Structure formats: C-alpha cells, structure tokens
XYZ file of C-alpha atoms in Angstrom:
661
model
C 0.000 0.000 0.000
C 1.250 3.538 -0.611
C 2.907 5.204 2.391
C 0.739 7.460 4.498
C 1.589 11.039 5.392
C -0.048 11.502 8.791
C 2.194 11.181 11.893
C -0.524 9.077 13.499
C 0.529 6.114 11.337
C 3.780 5.850 13.305
C 1.776 4.135 16.050
C -0.553 1.931 13.954
C -0.268 -0.948 11.515
C -2.804 -1.274 8.726
C -4.414 -4.734 8.674
C -6.789 -4.108 5.802
C -8.537 -1.122 4.310
C -11.004 -0.852 7.209
C -8.973 -2.051 10.229
C -5.775 -0.950 11.942
C -3.789 -2.308 14.875
C -2.286 -0.209 17.679
C 1.454 -0.778 18.180
C 1.195 0.163 21.837
C -1.663 -2.021 23.059
C -2.163 -4.245 19.973
C -5.864 -3.388 19.870
C -7.719 -3.583 16.562
C -9.687 -0.452 15.575
C -12.029 0.542 12.795
C -10.314 3.134 10.698
C -13.234 4.097 8.427
C -10.519 5.158 6.015
C -9.556 8.171 8.169
C -7.489 8.906 11.277
C -10.206 10.149 13.657
C -10.540 6.909 15.647
C -6.772 6.589 15.806
C -6.326 10.091 17.222
C -8.954 9.406 19.900
C -7.329 6.099 20.756
C -3.866 7.680 21.179
C -5.236 9.932 23.916
C -5.680 6.792 26.053
C -1.902 6.286 26.086
C -0.329 9.357 27.702
C 3.221 8.625 28.865
C 2.570 9.988 32.359
C -0.684 8.049 33.057
C 0.294 4.531 31.989
C -0.752 1.795 34.397
C 0.786 -1.551 35.323
C 0.614 -4.575 33.032
C -2.636 -6.513 33.562
C -2.760 -10.274 33.495
C -0.232 -12.925 34.435
C 2.683 -12.195 32.098
C 6.112 -13.754 32.358
C 8.955 -11.357 33.187
C 12.137 -11.452 31.130
C 15.658 -10.130 31.539
C 17.041 -7.205 29.584
C 19.279 -9.458 27.474
C 16.237 -11.556 26.493
C 14.287 -8.408 25.694
C 16.992 -7.086 23.399
C 17.275 -10.455 21.670
C 13.490 -10.606 21.143
C 13.519 -7.081 19.763
C 16.114 -8.062 17.176
C 14.182 -11.200 16.205
C 10.854 -9.405 15.912
C 12.435 -6.436 14.089
C 10.521 -3.998 16.244
C 11.461 -0.306 16.209
C 13.845 1.050 18.818
C 14.290 4.567 20.077
C 17.175 5.182 17.646
C 14.960 4.660 14.586
C 11.497 5.938 13.853
C 8.949 3.081 13.484
C 7.743 2.595 9.932
C 4.358 1.287 8.847
C 4.425 -2.475 8.651
C 2.545 -4.790 6.320
C 2.395 -7.544 8.927
C -0.834 -9.549 8.931
C -0.509 -10.926 12.469
C -3.840 -10.994 14.273
C -4.492 -8.719 17.197
C -5.346 -10.167 20.596
C -9.022 -10.916 21.131
C -9.140 -9.033 24.422
C -9.694 -5.302 24.413
C -7.832 -4.937 27.708
C -5.232 -2.144 27.657
C -1.759 -3.563 28.497
C 0.662 -0.963 29.845
C 3.916 -0.854 31.797
C 5.468 1.672 34.209
C 6.836 4.651 32.269
C 8.962 6.913 34.437
C 10.927 9.644 32.730
C 14.003 7.476 32.246
C 12.169 4.380 30.912
C 10.795 3.826 27.431
C 7.911 1.417 26.738
C 8.659 -0.952 23.847
C 6.357 -3.853 22.869
C 8.043 -7.243 22.601
C 7.051 -10.853 21.954
C 8.018 -13.404 24.588
C 7.285 -17.057 25.169
C 5.479 -18.055 28.338
C 4.028 -21.448 29.245
C 4.653 -22.706 25.741
C 2.520 -19.987 24.119
C 3.404 -16.722 22.440
C 2.239 -13.698 24.381
C 2.503 -9.979 23.911
C 3.625 -7.692 26.693
C 5.825 -4.708 27.499
C 9.262 -4.433 29.048
C 11.054 -1.313 30.285
C 14.298 -0.391 28.527
C 16.706 2.252 29.806
C 16.317 5.508 28.012
C 19.393 7.589 27.295
C 19.091 10.972 28.971
C 19.427 13.976 26.791
C 22.387 16.219 27.557
C 21.729 19.625 28.954
C 22.605 22.719 26.959
C 25.696 23.332 29.115
C 26.866 19.736 28.725
C 26.295 19.827 24.982
C 28.321 23.020 24.612
C 31.140 21.667 26.787
C 31.259 18.507 24.700
C 31.330 20.511 21.489
C 34.121 22.838 22.623
C 36.238 19.956 24.025
C 36.777 18.700 20.455
C 37.789 22.109 19.137
C 41.415 23.170 18.904
C 42.789 23.398 22.442
C 40.010 21.370 24.048
C 40.652 18.452 26.396
C 39.385 15.753 24.040
C 41.127 17.390 21.075
C 44.524 17.307 22.801
C 44.027 13.715 23.905
C 43.135 12.581 20.382
C 46.146 14.439 18.967
C 48.388 12.661 21.461
C 46.892 9.291 20.473
C 47.486 10.195 16.833
C 51.161 10.951 17.546
C 51.460 7.680 19.467
C 50.018 5.837 16.453
C 52.538 7.510 14.128
C 55.559 6.730 16.348
C 54.737 3.187 17.456
C 53.334 1.924 14.150
C 56.003 3.756 12.111
C 53.571 5.752 9.991
C 54.333 9.012 8.138
C 52.890 12.322 9.304
C 51.005 12.838 6.056
C 48.845 9.827 6.829
C 46.335 12.409 8.090
C 45.847 13.454 4.458
C 44.699 9.995 3.427
C 41.113 9.597 2.314
C 40.683 6.318 4.173
C 42.123 7.754 7.401
C 39.782 10.757 7.196
C 36.817 8.451 6.669
C 37.822 6.342 9.659
C 38.218 9.352 11.960
C 34.936 10.874 10.771
C 33.128 7.634 11.547
C 34.866 7.145 14.926
C 34.668 10.760 16.113
C 32.778 13.161 13.803
C 33.410 16.146 16.102
C 37.206 15.800 15.871
C 38.837 17.976 13.237
C 42.012 16.268 12.025
C 44.968 18.653 12.469
C 47.075 19.750 9.540
C 50.445 18.053 8.987
C 52.374 21.168 10.037
C 50.264 21.504 13.196
C 50.847 17.843 13.993
C 54.612 18.213 13.551
C 54.654 21.232 15.863
C 52.772 19.246 18.504
C 55.223 16.374 17.977
C 58.209 18.631 18.694
C 56.569 19.965 21.844
C 55.660 16.518 23.091
C 59.173 15.215 22.355
C 60.624 17.991 24.537
C 58.258 17.094 27.376
C 59.012 13.376 27.109
C 62.737 14.074 26.969
C 62.511 15.914 30.286
C 60.663 12.945 31.810
C 63.372 10.518 30.723
C 66.133 12.825 31.938
C 64.443 12.924 35.325
C 64.329 9.106 35.353
C 68.072 8.854 34.747
C 68.730 11.452 37.451
C 67.144 9.062 39.955
C 68.571 5.760 38.631
C 71.566 4.321 40.487
C 73.092 2.160 37.736
C 72.739 2.011 33.937
C 74.120 -0.423 31.354
C 74.441 0.558 27.683
C 74.465 -1.308 24.379
C 75.577 0.333 21.151
C 76.189 -0.576 17.538
C 76.783 1.103 14.170
C 74.418 0.592 11.256
C 74.559 1.842 7.666
C 71.319 2.829 5.960
C 71.875 2.014 2.287
C 68.999 4.033 0.819
C 70.519 7.344 1.917
C 74.036 5.921 2.502
C 74.141 7.222 6.076
C 75.743 5.592 9.111
C 74.032 5.713 12.513
C 75.198 5.002 16.050
C 72.388 3.473 18.083
C 72.504 3.438 21.887
C 70.075 1.738 24.286
C 69.989 2.011 28.089
C 69.096 -0.780 30.544
C 68.267 -0.249 34.206
C 66.007 -1.447 36.999
C 62.747 0.116 38.118
C 61.791 -1.646 41.345
C 62.134 -5.336 40.379
C 61.654 -5.010 36.602
C 64.191 -4.529 33.838
C 63.627 -1.527 31.582
C 65.147 -1.185 28.130
C 64.826 2.006 26.102
C 66.379 3.743 23.108
C 68.214 6.917 24.103
C 69.856 7.958 20.810
C 70.161 7.205 17.095
C 72.855 9.605 15.929
C 74.097 10.074 12.359
C 77.882 9.741 11.988
C 79.622 12.219 9.674
C 83.228 11.107 10.245
C 85.300 7.937 10.109
C 84.248 5.381 12.716
C 87.387 5.577 14.802
C 87.557 4.757 18.500
C 88.080 8.405 19.457
C 85.091 9.576 17.417
C 82.836 6.864 18.880
C 83.940 7.790 22.420
C 83.222 11.462 21.750
C 79.707 10.689 20.465
C 78.935 8.458 23.457
C 79.959 11.207 25.870
C 77.692 13.710 24.087
C 74.760 11.284 24.170
C 75.157 10.534 27.881
C 75.519 14.217 28.755
C 72.361 15.134 26.807
C 70.244 12.467 28.505
C 71.694 13.137 32.015
C 73.486 9.797 32.424
C 76.478 10.276 34.664
C 79.540 8.253 33.637
C 80.037 6.879 37.143
C 76.555 5.286 36.931
C 77.449 3.211 33.857
C 78.279 -0.350 34.911
C 79.097 -1.771 31.466
C 78.789 -1.158 27.720
C 77.951 -4.137 25.497
C 79.071 -4.039 21.844
C 80.198 -6.406 19.134
C 83.810 -7.547 18.801
C 84.877 -4.781 16.397
C 88.245 -3.254 17.214
C 86.936 0.303 16.812
C 84.113 -0.356 19.287
C 86.518 -1.881 21.811
C 88.848 1.117 21.481
C 85.901 3.545 21.685
C 84.627 2.061 24.967
C 88.154 2.088 26.414
C 88.382 5.822 25.644
C 84.811 6.454 26.780
C 85.038 4.689 30.166
C 87.689 2.079 30.797
C 88.644 -1.195 29.205
C 87.298 -3.496 31.935
C 83.802 -2.030 31.533
C 83.488 -3.264 27.956
C 81.541 -6.500 27.519
C 81.645 -8.284 24.128
C 78.301 -9.433 22.787
C 77.900 -13.099 23.720
C 75.588 -13.888 20.789
C 78.019 -12.384 18.264
C 80.680 -14.722 19.632
C 78.329 -17.716 19.356
C 77.681 -16.746 15.738
C 81.441 -16.705 15.060
C 81.671 -20.224 16.485
C 78.904 -21.428 14.154
C 80.575 -19.789 11.148
C 83.866 -21.467 12.004
C 82.111 -24.829 12.160
C 80.551 -24.210 8.738
C 83.937 -23.397 7.225
C 84.841 -27.103 7.043
C 85.297 -27.814 3.320
C 83.304 -31.024 2.978
C 80.532 -29.662 5.171
C 80.333 -26.587 2.977
C 79.662 -28.845 -0.030
C 76.806 -30.577 1.816
C 75.219 -27.279 2.850
C 75.682 -25.890 -0.670
C 73.751 -28.852 -2.107
C 70.774 -28.000 0.094
C 71.133 -24.301 -0.700
C 71.010 -24.982 -4.475
C 67.765 -26.933 -4.075
C 66.182 -24.117 -2.077
C 67.215 -21.551 -4.710
C 65.836 -23.808 -7.462
C 62.403 -23.840 -5.794
C 62.400 -20.111 -5.073
C 63.227 -19.322 -8.701
C 60.146 -21.151 -10.038
C 56.536 -20.254 -9.297
C 55.359 -23.625 -10.623
C 57.584 -25.578 -8.241
C 56.589 -23.380 -5.309
C 52.906 -23.937 -6.125
C 53.472 -27.691 -6.321
C 55.176 -27.639 -2.930
C 52.208 -25.823 -1.379
C 49.595 -28.038 -3.026
C 51.170 -31.301 -1.907
C 51.082 -30.287 1.755
C 48.037 -31.310 3.747
C 48.266 -28.687 6.522
C 46.074 -25.593 6.636
C 49.181 -23.379 6.516
C 51.703 -24.785 4.012
C 55.390 -24.303 4.775
C 58.029 -22.770 2.525
C 61.694 -23.564 2.143
C 64.042 -21.154 3.935
C 67.140 -19.690 2.289
C 70.050 -18.859 4.568
C 71.385 -15.308 4.836
C 75.000 -14.744 5.770
C 74.297 -11.811 8.077
C 71.402 -13.526 9.878
C 72.247 -15.681 12.873
C 71.366 -19.370 12.757
C 69.957 -19.060 9.234
C 71.861 -22.193 8.091
C 70.310 -24.137 10.955
C 66.792 -22.968 10.015
C 67.406 -23.778 6.334
C 68.544 -27.344 7.085
C 65.752 -27.904 9.601
C 63.014 -26.841 7.164
C 64.608 -28.863 4.343
C 64.531 -32.049 6.441
C 60.896 -31.348 7.310
C 59.856 -30.979 3.641
C 62.357 -33.445 2.125
C 59.809 -36.206 1.159
C 57.701 -33.731 -0.848
C 60.727 -31.880 -2.259
C 62.393 -35.051 -3.526
C 59.124 -36.249 -5.076
C 58.859 -32.998 -7.076
C 62.534 -32.977 -8.092
C 62.366 -36.510 -9.492
C 59.946 -35.289 -12.191
C 62.116 -32.331 -13.235
C 65.052 -32.956 -15.571
C 66.713 -29.636 -14.710
C 66.634 -30.239 -10.961
C 69.911 -30.077 -8.992
C 71.196 -33.318 -7.397
C 69.524 -34.329 -4.158
C 71.402 -35.512 -1.041
C 71.841 -39.247 -0.632
C 70.475 -41.233 2.314
C 73.819 -40.992 4.130
C 73.972 -37.261 3.513
C 70.420 -36.835 4.800
C 71.427 -38.630 7.983
C 74.469 -36.377 8.322
C 72.265 -33.287 7.881
C 70.039 -34.477 10.725
C 73.125 -35.020 12.897
C 74.398 -31.554 11.989
C 71.060 -30.049 13.050
C 71.404 -31.758 16.438
C 74.890 -30.253 16.797
C 73.769 -26.720 15.904
C 70.591 -26.788 17.997
C 72.334 -25.902 21.319
C 73.915 -22.850 19.655
C 70.522 -21.797 18.322
C 68.932 -22.219 21.756
C 71.648 -20.145 23.445
C 71.231 -17.381 20.855
C 67.478 -17.112 21.441
C 67.721 -17.428 25.236
C 70.279 -14.645 25.651
C 68.634 -12.218 23.207
C 65.887 -11.206 25.650
C 65.515 -7.770 27.200
C 62.834 -8.296 29.860
C 64.713 -10.810 32.011
C 68.215 -11.322 33.424
C 70.685 -12.686 30.848
C 74.260 -11.854 31.855
C 74.283 -14.361 34.733
C 73.494 -17.186 32.279
C 76.730 -16.866 30.299
C 78.977 -19.058 32.484
C 76.293 -21.759 33.039
C 75.502 -21.891 29.308
C 79.147 -22.155 28.281
C 79.564 -24.995 30.766
C 76.438 -26.750 29.420
C 77.619 -26.323 25.807
C 80.824 -28.174 26.617
C 79.031 -31.007 28.407
C 76.459 -31.409 25.621
C 79.020 -31.642 22.843
C 81.736 -33.754 24.500
C 79.851 -37.110 24.374
C 79.047 -36.470 20.701
C 82.587 -35.667 19.670
C 83.632 -39.080 18.442
C 82.231 -41.775 16.195
C 78.969 -40.457 14.733
C 78.193 -41.423 11.131
C 80.033 -43.546 8.601
C 81.982 -42.675 5.501
C 83.511 -39.328 4.508
C 80.501 -37.270 5.613
C 80.509 -39.031 8.975
C 84.087 -37.868 9.435
C 83.005 -34.355 8.491
C 80.386 -34.382 11.267
C 83.038 -35.461 13.771
C 85.257 -32.654 12.532
C 82.440 -30.146 13.027
C 81.880 -31.245 16.618
C 85.562 -30.978 17.408
C 85.724 -27.569 15.739
C 82.817 -26.276 17.842
C 84.441 -27.479 21.059
C 87.735 -25.967 19.969
C 86.124 -22.593 19.260
C 84.226 -22.650 22.579
C 87.461 -23.259 24.440
C 89.268 -20.596 22.454
C 86.680 -17.854 22.839
C 85.233 -18.713 26.269
C 88.169 -20.435 27.929
C 88.803 -17.441 30.210
C 85.212 -16.249 30.533
C 85.302 -16.747 34.323
C 88.100 -14.169 34.592
C 85.742 -11.396 33.423
C 84.642 -9.812 36.695
C 81.335 -8.515 35.280
C 80.249 -11.987 34.138
C 81.685 -13.823 37.169
C 80.085 -11.555 39.772
C 76.758 -11.602 37.937
C 76.766 -15.400 38.001
C 77.583 -15.445 41.727
C 74.787 -12.975 42.478
C 72.148 -15.015 40.647
C 70.381 -17.237 43.244
C 69.760 -19.845 40.531
C 73.475 -20.468 39.788
C 75.802 -18.935 42.417
C 79.187 -20.736 42.173
C 78.101 -24.231 41.060
C 79.094 -23.753 37.366
C 82.612 -22.396 37.933
C 85.243 -24.731 36.454
C 88.263 -22.691 37.545
C 88.525 -22.653 41.353
C 91.037 -19.821 41.224
C 88.702 -17.633 39.143
C 85.810 -18.420 41.499
C 87.850 -17.479 44.568
C 88.952 -14.278 42.867
C 85.347 -13.331 42.091
C 84.245 -14.034 45.684
C 87.171 -11.995 47.007
C 86.252 -9.132 44.693
C 82.643 -9.384 45.839
C 83.744 -9.179 49.474
C 85.952 -6.184 48.686
C 83.038 -4.380 47.010
C 80.986 -4.835 50.159
C 83.617 -3.794 52.685
C 85.731 -1.145 50.942
C 83.511 0.530 48.316
C 80.897 2.650 50.100
C 80.647 4.920 47.068
C 79.334 2.002 45.034
C 76.972 0.288 47.437
C 76.509 2.800 50.243
C 77.768 2.669 53.803
C 76.590 0.171 56.403
C 74.897 2.914 58.344
C 72.969 4.073 55.266
C 71.988 0.522 54.502
C 70.642 -0.088 58.012
C 68.730 3.181 58.143
C 67.014 2.478 54.809
C 65.818 -0.854 56.108
C 64.510 0.677 59.327
C 62.240 3.060 57.472
C 60.484 0.227 55.634
C 58.179 -1.990 57.654
C 58.094 -5.599 56.496
C 55.823 -7.946 58.421
C 57.366 -11.046 56.790
C 61.005 -10.133 57.476
C 61.451 -12.916 60.036
C 59.878 -15.439 57.651
C 62.259 -14.395 54.852
C 65.255 -14.839 57.161
C 64.096 -18.354 57.955
C 63.199 -19.199 54.359
C 66.530 -18.117 52.877
C 68.861 -19.461 55.548
C 70.230 -22.955 55.025
C 69.275 -25.498 57.675
C 72.288 -26.357 59.774
C 73.253 -29.834 60.866
C 72.331 -30.741 64.416
C 76.006 -31.012 65.329
C 76.866 -27.450 64.276
C 76.571 -24.765 66.919
C 74.690 -21.507 66.589
C 77.851 -19.496 67.298
C 79.552 -20.904 64.185
C 76.504 -19.916 62.129
C 76.482 -16.364 63.469
C 80.187 -15.876 62.782
C 79.734 -16.339 59.010
C 79.730 -13.185 56.895
C 76.966 -12.258 54.452
C 78.620 -13.803 51.379
C 79.281 -17.111 53.126
C 75.684 -17.279 54.309
C 74.454 -16.561 50.797
C 76.661 -19.154 49.072
C 75.869 -21.822 51.663
C 72.133 -21.741 50.895
C 70.593 -23.880 48.190
C 70.190 -22.531 44.669
C 66.747 -21.442 43.523
C 64.768 -23.190 40.750
C 65.458 -22.047 37.183
C 61.851 -20.962 36.733
C 62.107 -18.187 39.345
C 62.957 -14.575 38.550
C 66.230 -13.651 40.311
C 65.193 -10.008 40.668
C 62.037 -10.973 42.561
C 64.099 -13.429 44.608
C 66.385 -10.616 45.685
C 63.394 -8.517 46.725
C 62.599 -11.305 49.207
C 66.227 -11.772 50.284
C 67.189 -8.126 50.759
C 66.320 -8.334 54.457
C 68.794 -11.194 54.905
C 71.500 -9.933 52.515
C 71.127 -6.129 52.317
C 74.618 -5.419 50.934
C 74.527 -8.161 48.315
C 71.077 -6.937 47.315
C 72.496 -3.616 46.145
C 75.267 -5.306 44.204
C 72.790 -7.717 42.601
C 70.717 -4.801 41.307
C 73.849 -3.249 39.847
C 75.212 -6.290 37.989
C 72.085 -8.244 37.030
C 70.720 -5.325 34.996
C 73.540 -5.688 32.437
C 72.409 -7.345 29.172
C 74.480 -10.241 27.820
C 74.218 -9.126 24.195
C 74.018 -6.041 22.016
C 70.792 -7.371 20.457
C 68.720 -4.389 21.758
C 70.737 -2.017 19.576
C 70.346 -4.465 16.661
C 66.582 -4.363 17.163
C 66.772 -0.586 17.233
C 68.159 -0.607 13.699
C 65.430 -2.984 12.584
C 62.930 -0.347 13.746
C 64.934 2.317 11.913
C 64.818 0.246 8.723
C 61.023 0.031 9.027
C 60.811 3.792 9.561
C 63.037 4.899 6.676
C 61.230 3.513 3.639
C 61.059 4.405 -0.040
C 58.205 6.778 0.695
C 60.119 8.364 3.607
C 63.643 8.393 2.192
C 64.079 12.105 2.955
C 63.515 11.678 6.675
C 66.147 13.722 8.503
C 68.453 12.012 11.059
C 67.120 14.330 13.781
C 63.499 13.363 13.094
C 64.462 9.667 12.947
C 66.122 9.975 16.359
C 62.991 11.605 17.810
C 60.640 8.990 16.322
C 62.668 6.036 17.624
C 63.023 7.656 21.038
C 59.270 8.179 21.423
C 58.412 4.734 20.039
C 60.270 3.169 22.982
C 58.311 5.132 25.585
C 55.514 3.291 27.375
C 51.815 4.196 27.316
C 52.104 5.296 30.943
C 54.847 7.741 29.962
C 52.721 8.970 27.062
C 49.912 9.475 29.602
C 47.274 8.059 27.268
C-alpha cells in the first residue's frame, strides 16, 4: 500500500482497508478510512498516566528483551517506526496492556514465550538521557582546537605515528579521514604542520621525563652498535639504556645519531659522551657497555670509560663459532647442495605452487634460504629442508633440470648436523631477551655447551661425511674453548653469576677464578661505600620500611644447619658465606624478585645484585633498534632527517604510561 503522510501512522499498523492495529496495546480499531478513531485512541496512552501490566505475564531479563527485539524487528528509540505490512492478528481481548513509564524508561512492545505460548507484553528499557545545553556546549568545545578531548586525540594520533612507524602525512589519506569521521565526527584532524609542531613539543616534554628518570637511577648499562642505511648511505650510532625500576628490567632507546666522520675509537667515544651528557646519564653510573667484537668499538669504549667495563656481545661470539664450524670444506659442499635446491624452488613459481599443493596442513610451509648476516639461518634452512624433504624429492624426481639431491647418508648427516647446531641456536634465542636477566646465564651456558658436545665428539656417522660431522663437533668445542676459555676471569660476568640465586658458584670450572670473584665481591661490600653505600645508610634504609614477613624471609633463605653445628659458628659467618651456603633457587624463578625477598637477609649483596644483574648479555637491543629504523626509513620516507628519525625512535620506545594516554 502507498505510504501514508499523517504522523498518526507511526503508532498503527494497517491490517486491511477498514482495520488498523495499535502498536502500543495491539488493539484492533475501525479506521473508516480516516485517522479520527486513531487520534482518539492515542489519547488513552499518555506517557505519564500509563498503568501496570494486567494479566499474568512472564517477566524477562534485559538481554532476552533485546534479543526478542532483534528477532521481531521492532522499532527502537534510535529509529522511527515505519508502517508495517504484517498480517498478524491482534489479541481478542480489548484490555489495555501498559507498563510503568517513568521519565528514564521507554515502553517498547516485545514478543516473549510463556508457558509454551506466544504472548505480547511490554518491558522497560533504559532511556538515554538527553544532555543539557551546558553539557552539549562543553562537549562541542572539548573537540575544538585546544580542548581536552582534542589534545588527547592528537596525542593518540602521535602515538600511532611513532609506534606503528607511519608518516605524518597519513592524516591526508582519504581512508584515514573516513575512519576518523566515523569514529569521532566532532574531531577535526589537524594539519600536517600543526601535527609536527605538537610532535616537537611533546618530544621535549618526554625528553625531560626521561632525563628525570636517569637522574634518579643508580646504575645504567648501555648497548651500542653502528648501522649503515643504504637508501641514503648514512651511518648511525644506536645506543640503548638498561636499568632497573623496582624489580623489573627496563630497556629504552636513548639515541640514534648520524655519523659524519670515520668510525674511529676516538670519534665513537666522543659521540657516546655527548649522548650521555644530553640524557643526564652520569659516567660513574654506567656499569658496562655491550658491543660487538669490532676493534673500533673496543677502542671507543676504552676511551669512553675504561677497558674493563666493555663487555663483548655473547651472541656475536656464538655466531662466530657457528661460522667457524661451517667453514669445514666437505661440510660446505653438503650445505651448498641443500642451498642450491632451495634456490631452485624459489626461482620457479610452478615448483613453489606444487610444494604448497602437496602439503596437507592448513598453513603450508616454505623452504628457507640462509642469509649470511642472519644468525642461525643455516640451521633454520637445514631444519626446514629435512621437514619438507619427502615432498621436495618427489617434485625434483619429475624435473630434468633439478639439482642433485642428497643421498640417504647425507640426509642422515644433515640431521646429525642439526642436532649439533641446535644448542647454539637455543643459546642465541635465550640470551637475546631484554625483559629478564641474561648476563648471569653466560657461564652456566658455556659450561652446558661443553658437556652437551663432549659425548658427541667421536664416532657419529660412517663414511667421509661421517668424518666431516666429527670434525664439526671438534671444531665447535675448539672454538668454545678458544673464545670462552677465560670467561670466568671477566669480573662482570663472574660476579653476575655469583649474584644469581639460581646459579651462584656451582658452574665455575676454575677454582682460582671463582675465589677471585668471591674476594672481589667481598671487597666491594667492605671497601667501596661509594658504590653500594655505607653500612649505616643501609641499616637506616631498612629501618624506614616496615616488612611484616622479614622474620619469615630470614628463615626461608637461611640454610638449615646440621644438628652437630653450633649456633655461634653460624652467626660468625659473613653475608657472602651465608648466601653461598644456601641452596640454589629453581630455574623458573625470577632472580630479581628473589632478591626482593632476600634483601632483608642480605642487604649489601642486594644492592650489588641490582647493579650487575641489569647488564644485558648481548648487544641485540641495539640491533633491534636498527630494525625499527629500517622500518621507519622507507622508499616513501627516504628524505627523513636524522634528527626526526632519532625523535621517532626515542618516542616509540616510551611506554603508554609515559605517554599518559
């Protein structure tokens, strides 16, 4: 039927040409082809005079009501009800069914099921209150330039640009404008120049926050590395800082500086001093600097601080060991055979499609090609090749141009080689973390690497390739001994291992080096008040903090003495002897949280533990920094200035709490 024009029809449904049905009470009326009866009937339903629902009707919850509304496609308060062509019959009774209608409740008819029969009733739904004029104006002005909501949205927009590595002119995009208009129509997207000005202001504010953090930090460890950006042919020095906040490790980028001179040790030392001075890091707070094994970096740290505060990256050294093992001539031929097969598949779309189609999994795997500059890439290539070898060999047999495939003996040797390289891969991944203690794991992991490889050093495999595998094992052990033979003499690594409750002194192989580290630890406690604070200061700090469980912690972290030992002998032991005599903690526990429990028992060692356990074992954080830089400088952003890149990477490492979002 043609749509009607009278507003009365919003509340009625036409059944036929002479009858209509009320949407409020479902009563059938005679229309007489005009709206007179309908107008009279509407006067019986004033919102203020509605009475309670008559009859025994089943009550329903709000979730059920909303679900029934969706199923029955009844109008809600957000949409005006339209005339319906429904032919459902009206109830026989002429009784008026109503429901309480206070000012904040809207009456909406619904269909519910009660006692196995369909019934019609009402249910109250919450009605959204209309804002007052003052509230409406405040809301409007808060989204204008300078308003509270406007500034907050601009800050979120800057956070999105920094963290997700997006360009500033993303605000010009048609899709971005559509998204923001749909999400917040009242927000006017700022111009690119306005956004950049706000970015500079916010960077200055955040810089002051970070400077204040370093003013209050006791000890800081640094990692640094040099990276060359090939698109603009620019070299950068990246520096990250690592410190403790309460019992959690914090890692942040502090600088990404462009280098305009030769990368000599003196120039690197000069740049590091400028960076630390700008960020308010005092040189006497720096416990160690972790870099790769480059001679210029070693010389730069020696000029920057002192030689014994330089720590070579443990993972870089592990990678050198793996490369030395792969330099065996016959082994290189075996790896090259696998590499040629992988290249053959990657050069053909047809072969790659065949490899995907023959796999039954929901996510088909691809062959991995090793990259010389990527750690453990040979291990991942061989591991994936062994996994897909049955399908790969089946495809290669049907191709006349295919490279030769490894024999059964060679396949067995590849599997053995994977088992040999797996410990190195595990060590690389384990020590590349930033959110947990890593430096104390160096001595235990070196010790475990030797034990794992020694039983496998002789007599695996037959034939020439079997001898190659034996040679690889011996080469790995030789390189471990060469590069880590004197690792226990490094005081940073040795003291960190001693101060880790999970390891202490149980992994030391050199008794002389262990005794030297313990002696140095005792000297730090007794003769270096500038480093750890005086005894008086230590006692007073403990007195100001009330700890109900202090007696329990003393009992829990003190080793049980034999019945024959006297209490006087126990009391005469110093703090280090007490600490080393207790049992080691499980590997699953966090040593930093352990020290928070033990600081009542070992207050002086607690301060030293916080100083040494915050040092990272690798320079991987600075490597990750350059990965972020590579994602920021793209073909569409190749004119990004070094200063702006430094600011973007600095802000991307700040937390949401620091952004105050």
